[in-house]
Amino acid sequence: MGSEDLVCASCSGLVIEGRCPTCRASREYLRRNSVTISPQLILAILAIIMMLTALAVRHAT
Ligand SMILES: [Zn+2]
């Protein structure tokens, strides 16, 4: 599994492109942990990001 293919839950762009703050935070995290990070951990992080994004959207409206 390559972290290059991760799609952002916030802007639907590739995380590595860094189109939004969520992308940039995720990309930075992946870069720092690219050696030791596991796919399971990536999925867990993405689930948390998606949950936070959903909450943010709800608060924004
Ligand atoms: Zn994004």
PDB file of N, CA and C and ligand atoms in Angstrom:
ATOM      1  N   MET A   1       0.850  -1.200   0.000  1.00  0.00           N
ATOM      2  CA  MET A   1       0.000   0.000   0.000  1.00  0.00           C
ATOM      3  C   MET A   1       0.878   1.239   0.000  1.00  0.00           C
ATOM      4  N   GLY A   2       0.658   2.119  -0.936  1.00  0.00           N
ATOM      5  CA  GLY A   2       1.466   3.330  -1.008  1.00  0.00           C
ATOM      6  C   GLY A   2       0.706   4.531  -0.493  1.00  0.00           C
ATOM      7  N   SER A   3       1.358   5.298   0.332  1.00  0.00           N
ATOM      8  CA  SER A   3       0.690   6.474   0.887  1.00  0.00           C
ATOM      9  C   SER A   3       0.460   7.536  -0.185  1.00  0.00           C
ATOM     10  N   GLU A   4       1.091   7.377  -1.357  1.00  0.00           N
ATOM     11  CA  GLU A   4       0.919   8.363  -2.425  1.00  0.00           C
ATOM     12  C   GLU A   4      -0.492   8.349  -2.985  1.00  0.00           C
ATOM     13  N   ASP A   5      -1.201   7.239  -2.781  1.00  0.00           N
ATOM     14  CA  ASP A   5      -2.522   7.079  -3.386  1.00  0.00           C
ATOM     15  C   ASP A   5      -3.653   7.491  -2.452  1.00  0.00           C
ATOM     16  N   LEU A   6      -3.325   7.947  -1.266  1.00  0.00           N
ATOM     17  CA  LEU A   6      -4.370   8.291  -0.310  1.00  0.00           C
ATOM     18  C   LEU A   6      -5.167   9.489  -0.804  1.00  0.00           C
ATOM     19  N   VAL A   7      -6.489   9.395  -0.675  1.00  0.00           N
ATOM     20  CA  VAL A   7      -7.378  10.472  -1.084  1.00  0.00           C
ATOM     21  C   VAL A   7      -7.914  11.180   0.156  1.00  0.00           C
ATOM     22  N   CYS A   8      -7.875  12.482   0.096  1.00  0.00           N
ATOM     23  CA  CYS A   8      -8.318  13.285   1.232  1.00  0.00           C
ATOM     24  C   CYS A   8      -9.830  13.234   1.395  1.00  0.00           C
ATOM     25  N   ALA A   9     -10.281  13.091   2.635  1.00  0.00           N
ATOM     26  CA  ALA A   9     -11.714  13.071   2.908  1.00  0.00           C
ATOM     27  C   ALA A   9     -12.309  14.472   2.886  1.00  0.00           C
ATOM     28  N   SER A  10     -11.456  15.464   2.964  1.00  0.00           N
ATOM     29  CA  SER A  10     -11.940  16.829   3.050  1.00  0.00           C
ATOM     30  C   SER A  10     -12.130  17.465   1.674  1.00  0.00           C
ATOM     31  N   CYS A  11     -11.139  17.299   0.792  1.00  0.00           N
ATOM     32  CA  CYS A  11     -11.202  17.960  -0.514  1.00  0.00           C
ATOM     33  C   CYS A  11     -11.245  16.965  -1.663  1.00  0.00           C
ATOM     34  N   SER A  12     -11.187  15.680  -1.374  1.00  0.00           N
ATOM     35  CA  SER A  12     -11.256  14.622  -2.384  1.00  0.00           C
ATOM     36  C   SER A  12     -10.065  14.634  -3.342  1.00  0.00           C
ATOM     37  N   GLY A  13      -9.040  15.365  -3.013  1.00  0.00           N
ATOM     38  CA  GLY A  13      -7.820  15.349  -3.816  1.00  0.00           C
ATOM     39  C   GLY A  13      -6.815  14.392  -3.211  1.00  0.00           C
ATOM     40  N   LEU A  14      -5.724  14.190  -3.935  1.00  0.00           N
ATOM     41  CA  LEU A  14      -4.666  13.353  -3.392  1.00  0.00           C
ATOM     42  C   LEU A  14      -4.006  14.069  -2.229  1.00  0.00           C
ATOM     43  N   VAL A  15      -3.777  13.309  -1.164  1.00  0.00           N
ATOM     44  CA  VAL A  15      -3.192  13.897   0.046  1.00  0.00           C
ATOM     45  C   VAL A  15      -1.821  14.506  -0.254  1.00  0.00           C
ATOM     46  N   ILE A  16      -1.062  13.839  -1.126  1.00  0.00           N
ATOM     47  CA  ILE A  16       0.293  14.331  -1.401  1.00  0.00           C
ATOM     48  C   ILE A  16       0.281  15.675  -2.110  1.00  0.00           C
ATOM     49  N   GLU A  17      -0.848  16.052  -2.699  1.00  0.00           N
ATOM     50  CA  GLU A  17      -0.926  17.349  -3.378  1.00  0.00           C
ATOM     51  C   GLU A  17      -1.134  18.494  -2.408  1.00  0.00           C
ATOM     52  N   GLY A  18      -1.604  18.188  -1.208  1.00  0.00           N
ATOM     53  CA  GLY A  18      -1.720  19.206  -0.167  1.00  0.00           C
ATOM     54  C   GLY A  18      -2.655  20.339  -0.513  1.00  0.00           C
ATOM     55  N   ARG A  19      -3.837  20.024  -0.983  1.00  0.00           N
ATOM     56  CA  ARG A  19      -4.765  21.068  -1.415  1.00  0.00           C
ATOM     57  C   ARG A  19      -5.451  21.784  -0.253  1.00  0.00           C
ATOM     58  N   CYS A  20      -5.569  21.137   0.874  1.00  0.00           N
ATOM     59  CA  CYS A  20      -6.254  21.745   2.012  1.00  0.00           C
ATOM     60  C   CYS A  20      -5.463  21.444   3.289  1.00  0.00           C
ATOM     61  N   PRO A  21      -5.797  22.107   4.376  1.00  0.00           N
ATOM     62  CA  PRO A  21      -5.069  21.875   5.633  1.00  0.00           C
ATOM     63  C   PRO A  21      -5.073  20.420   6.059  1.00  0.00           C
ATOM     64  N   THR A  22      -6.171  19.726   5.801  1.00  0.00           N
ATOM     65  CA  THR A  22      -6.229  18.306   6.164  1.00  0.00           C
ATOM     66  C   THR A  22      -5.198  17.517   5.382  1.00  0.00           C
ATOM     67  N   CYS A  23      -5.100  17.813   4.085  1.00  0.00           N
ATOM     68  CA  CYS A  23      -4.098  17.156   3.241  1.00  0.00           C
ATOM     69  C   CYS A  23      -2.700  17.411   3.777  1.00  0.00           C
ATOM     70  N   ARG A  24      -2.416  18.653   4.051  1.00  0.00           N
ATOM     71  CA  ARG A  24      -1.056  19.010   4.464  1.00  0.00           C
ATOM     72  C   ARG A  24      -0.704  18.364   5.795  1.00  0.00           C
ATOM     73  N   ALA A  25      -1.665  18.318   6.703  1.00  0.00           N
ATOM     74  CA  ALA A  25      -1.411  17.675   7.990  1.00  0.00           C
ATOM     75  C   ALA A  25      -1.174  16.186   7.803  1.00  0.00           C
ATOM     76  N   SER A  26      -1.984  15.566   6.963  1.00  0.00           N
ATOM     77  CA  SER A  26      -1.843  14.136   6.723  1.00  0.00           C
ATOM     78  C   SER A  26      -0.520  13.841   6.033  1.00  0.00           C
ATOM     79  N   ARG A  27      -0.186  14.651   5.053  1.00  0.00           N
ATOM     80  CA  ARG A  27       1.050  14.445   4.302  1.00  0.00           C
ATOM     81  C   ARG A  27       2.260  14.582   5.221  1.00  0.00           C
ATOM     82  N   GLU A  28       2.210  15.586   6.071  1.00  0.00           N
ATOM     83  CA  GLU A  28       3.327  15.796   6.987  1.00  0.00           C
ATOM     84  C   GLU A  28       3.453  14.623   7.945  1.00  0.00           C
ATOM     85  N   TYR A  29       2.320  14.131   8.417  1.00  0.00           N
ATOM     86  CA  TYR A  29       2.332  12.997   9.326  1.00  0.00           C
ATOM     87  C   TYR A  29       2.895  11.766   8.634  1.00  0.00           C
ATOM     88  N   LEU A  30       2.449  11.532   7.418  1.00  0.00           N
ATOM     89  CA  LEU A  30       2.922  10.366   6.665  1.00  0.00           C
ATOM     90  C   LEU A  30       4.419  10.465   6.396  1.00  0.00           C
ATOM     91  N   ARG A  31       4.864  11.659   6.097  1.00  0.00           N
ATOM     92  CA  ARG A  31       6.282  11.841   5.794  1.00  0.00           C
ATOM     93  C   ARG A  31       7.136  11.543   7.026  1.00  0.00           C
ATOM     94  N   ARG A  32       6.678  12.012   8.151  1.00  0.00           N
ATOM     95  CA  ARG A  32       7.456  11.802   9.382  1.00  0.00           C
ATOM     96  C   ARG A  32       7.445  10.346   9.817  1.00  0.00           C
ATOM     97  N   ASN A  33       6.388   9.654   9.479  1.00  0.00           N
ATOM     98  CA  ASN A  33       6.239   8.291   9.965  1.00  0.00           C
ATOM     99  C   ASN A  33       6.309   7.255   8.843  1.00  0.00           C
ATOM    100  N   SER A  34       6.861   7.654   7.729  1.00  0.00           N
ATOM    101  CA  SER A  34       6.812   6.784   6.558  1.00  0.00           C
ATOM    102  C   SER A  34       7.606   5.502   6.752  1.00  0.00           C
ATOM    103  N   VAL A  35       8.548   5.493   7.662  1.00  0.00           N
ATOM    104  CA  VAL A  35       9.379   4.311   7.844  1.00  0.00           C
ATOM    105  C   VAL A  35       8.678   3.278   8.706  1.00  0.00           C
ATOM    106  N   THR A  36       8.029   3.758   9.740  1.00  0.00           N
ATOM    107  CA  THR A  36       7.473   2.831  10.727  1.00  0.00           C
ATOM    108  C   THR A  36       5.956   2.694  10.648  1.00  0.00           C
ATOM    109  N   ILE A  37       5.309   3.553   9.866  1.00  0.00           N
ATOM    110  CA  ILE A  37       3.848   3.538   9.857  1.00  0.00           C
ATOM    111  C   ILE A  37       3.323   2.274   9.178  1.00  0.00           C
ATOM    112  N   SER A  38       2.218   1.796   9.669  1.00  0.00           N
ATOM    113  CA  SER A  38       1.608   0.600   9.098  1.00  0.00           C
ATOM    114  C   SER A  38       0.306   0.983   8.400  1.00  0.00           C
ATOM    115  N   PRO A  39      -0.108   0.186   7.417  1.00  0.00           N
ATOM    116  CA  PRO A  39      -1.379   0.484   6.730  1.00  0.00           C
ATOM    117  C   PRO A  39      -2.551   0.573   7.687  1.00  0.00           C
ATOM    118  N   GLN A  40      -2.538  -0.274   8.712  1.00  0.00           N
ATOM    119  CA  GLN A  40      -3.630  -0.230   9.683  1.00  0.00           C
ATOM    120  C   GLN A  40      -3.677   1.113  10.396  1.00  0.00           C
ATOM    121  N   LEU A  41      -2.490   1.629  10.694  1.00  0.00           N
ATOM    122  CA  LEU A  41      -2.435   2.917  11.380  1.00  0.00           C
ATOM    123  C   LEU A  41      -2.909   4.038  10.460  1.00  0.00           C
ATOM    124  N   ILE A  42      -2.527   3.952   9.185  1.00  0.00           N
ATOM    125  CA  ILE A  42      -2.982   4.948   8.215  1.00  0.00           C
ATOM    126  C   ILE A  42      -4.504   4.956   8.149  1.00  0.00           C
ATOM    127  N   LEU A  43      -5.098   3.777   8.082  1.00  0.00           N
ATOM    128  CA  LEU A  43      -6.560   3.694   8.019  1.00  0.00           C
ATOM    129  C   LEU A  43      -7.185   4.276   9.271  1.00  0.00           C
ATOM    130  N   ALA A  44      -6.594   4.012  10.414  1.00  0.00           N
ATOM    131  CA  ALA A  44      -7.120   4.547  11.663  1.00  0.00           C
ATOM    132  C   ALA A  44      -7.044   6.072  11.664  1.00  0.00           C
ATOM    133  N   ILE A  45      -5.921   6.593  11.180  1.00  0.00           N
ATOM    134  CA  ILE A  45      -5.755   8.051  11.123  1.00  0.00           C
ATOM    135  C   ILE A  45      -6.777   8.660  10.171  1.00  0.00           C
ATOM    136  N   LEU A  46      -6.945   8.026   9.018  1.00  0.00           N
ATOM    137  CA  LEU A  46      -7.911   8.539   8.046  1.00  0.00           C
ATOM    138  C   LEU A  46      -9.326   8.520   8.611  1.00  0.00           C
ATOM    139  N   ALA A  47      -9.650   7.473   9.347  1.00  0.00           N
ATOM    140  CA  ALA A  47     -10.982   7.392   9.952  1.00  0.00           C
ATOM    141  C   ALA A  47     -11.186   8.543  10.918  1.00  0.00           C
ATOM    142  N   ILE A  48     -10.152   8.851  11.685  1.00  0.00           N
ATOM    143  CA  ILE A  48     -10.238   9.969  12.635  1.00  0.00           C
ATOM    144  C   ILE A  48     -10.393  11.287  11.890  1.00  0.00           C
ATOM    145  N   ILE A  49      -9.602  11.456  10.823  1.00  0.00           N
ATOM    146  CA  ILE A  49      -9.678  12.692  10.031  1.00  0.00           C
ATOM    147  C   ILE A  49     -11.071  12.857   9.433  1.00  0.00           C
ATOM    148  N   MET A  50     -11.613  11.759   8.899  1.00  0.00           N
ATOM    149  CA  MET A  50     -12.949  11.829   8.291  1.00  0.00           C
ATOM    150  C   MET A  50     -13.998  12.189   9.332  1.00  0.00           C
ATOM    151  N   MET A  51     -13.845  11.625  10.536  1.00  0.00           N
ATOM    152  CA  MET A  51     -14.791  11.915  11.600  1.00  0.00           C
ATOM    153  C   MET A  51     -14.716  13.394  11.985  1.00  0.00           C
ATOM    154  N   LEU A  52     -13.491  13.892  12.114  1.00  0.00           N
ATOM    155  CA  LEU A  52     -13.312  15.300  12.472  1.00  0.00           C
ATOM    156  C   LEU A  52     -13.845  16.203  11.374  1.00  0.00           C
ATOM    157  N   THR A  53     -13.630  15.813  10.121  1.00  0.00           N
ATOM    158  CA  THR A  53     -14.123  16.606   9.000  1.00  0.00           C
ATOM    159  C   THR A  53     -15.645  16.663   9.012  1.00  0.00           C
ATOM    160  N   ALA A  54     -16.267  15.521   9.274  1.00  0.00           N
ATOM    161  CA  ALA A  54     -17.729  15.486   9.324  1.00  0.00           C
ATOM    162  C   ALA A  54     -18.242  16.396  10.429  1.00  0.00           C
ATOM    163  N   LEU A  55     -17.566  16.386  11.558  1.00  0.00           N
ATOM    164  CA  LEU A  55     -17.968  17.253  12.664  1.00  0.00           C
ATOM    165  C   LEU A  55     -17.784  18.714  12.284  1.00  0.00           C
ATOM    166  N   ALA A  56     -16.683  19.020  11.614  1.00  0.00           N
ATOM    167  CA  ALA A  56     -16.408  20.399  11.219  1.00  0.00           C
ATOM    168  C   ALA A  56     -17.460  20.899  10.243  1.00  0.00           C
ATOM    169  N   VAL A  57     -17.843  20.042   9.309  1.00  0.00           N
ATOM    170  CA  VAL A  57     -18.859  20.425   8.333  1.00  0.00           C
ATOM    171  C   VAL A  57     -20.182  20.701   9.031  1.00  0.00           C
ATOM    172  N   ARG A  58     -20.501  19.865   9.994  1.00  0.00           N
ATOM    173  CA  ARG A  58     -21.759  20.057  10.709  1.00  0.00           C
ATOM    174  C   ARG A  58     -21.758  21.369  11.478  1.00  0.00           C
ATOM    175  N   HIS A  59     -20.602  21.701  12.059  1.00  0.00           N
ATOM    176  CA  HIS A  59     -20.524  22.940  12.821  1.00  0.00           C
ATOM    177  C   HIS A  59     -20.540  24.168  11.922  1.00  0.00           C
ATOM    178  N   ALA A  60     -20.073  23.994  10.677  1.00  0.00           N
ATOM    179  CA  ALA A  60     -19.965  25.126   9.768  1.00  0.00           C
ATOM    180  C   ALA A  60     -21.316  25.533   9.224  1.00  0.00           C
ATOM    181  N   THR A  61     -22.251  24.617   9.176  1.00  0.00           N
ATOM    182  CA  THR A  61     -23.540  24.932   8.575  1.00  0.00           C
ATOM    183  C   THR A  61     -24.547  25.395   9.616  1.00  0.00           C
TER     184      THR A  61
HETATM  185 ZN    ZN B   1      -7.632  17.778   1.365  1.00  0.00          ZN
END
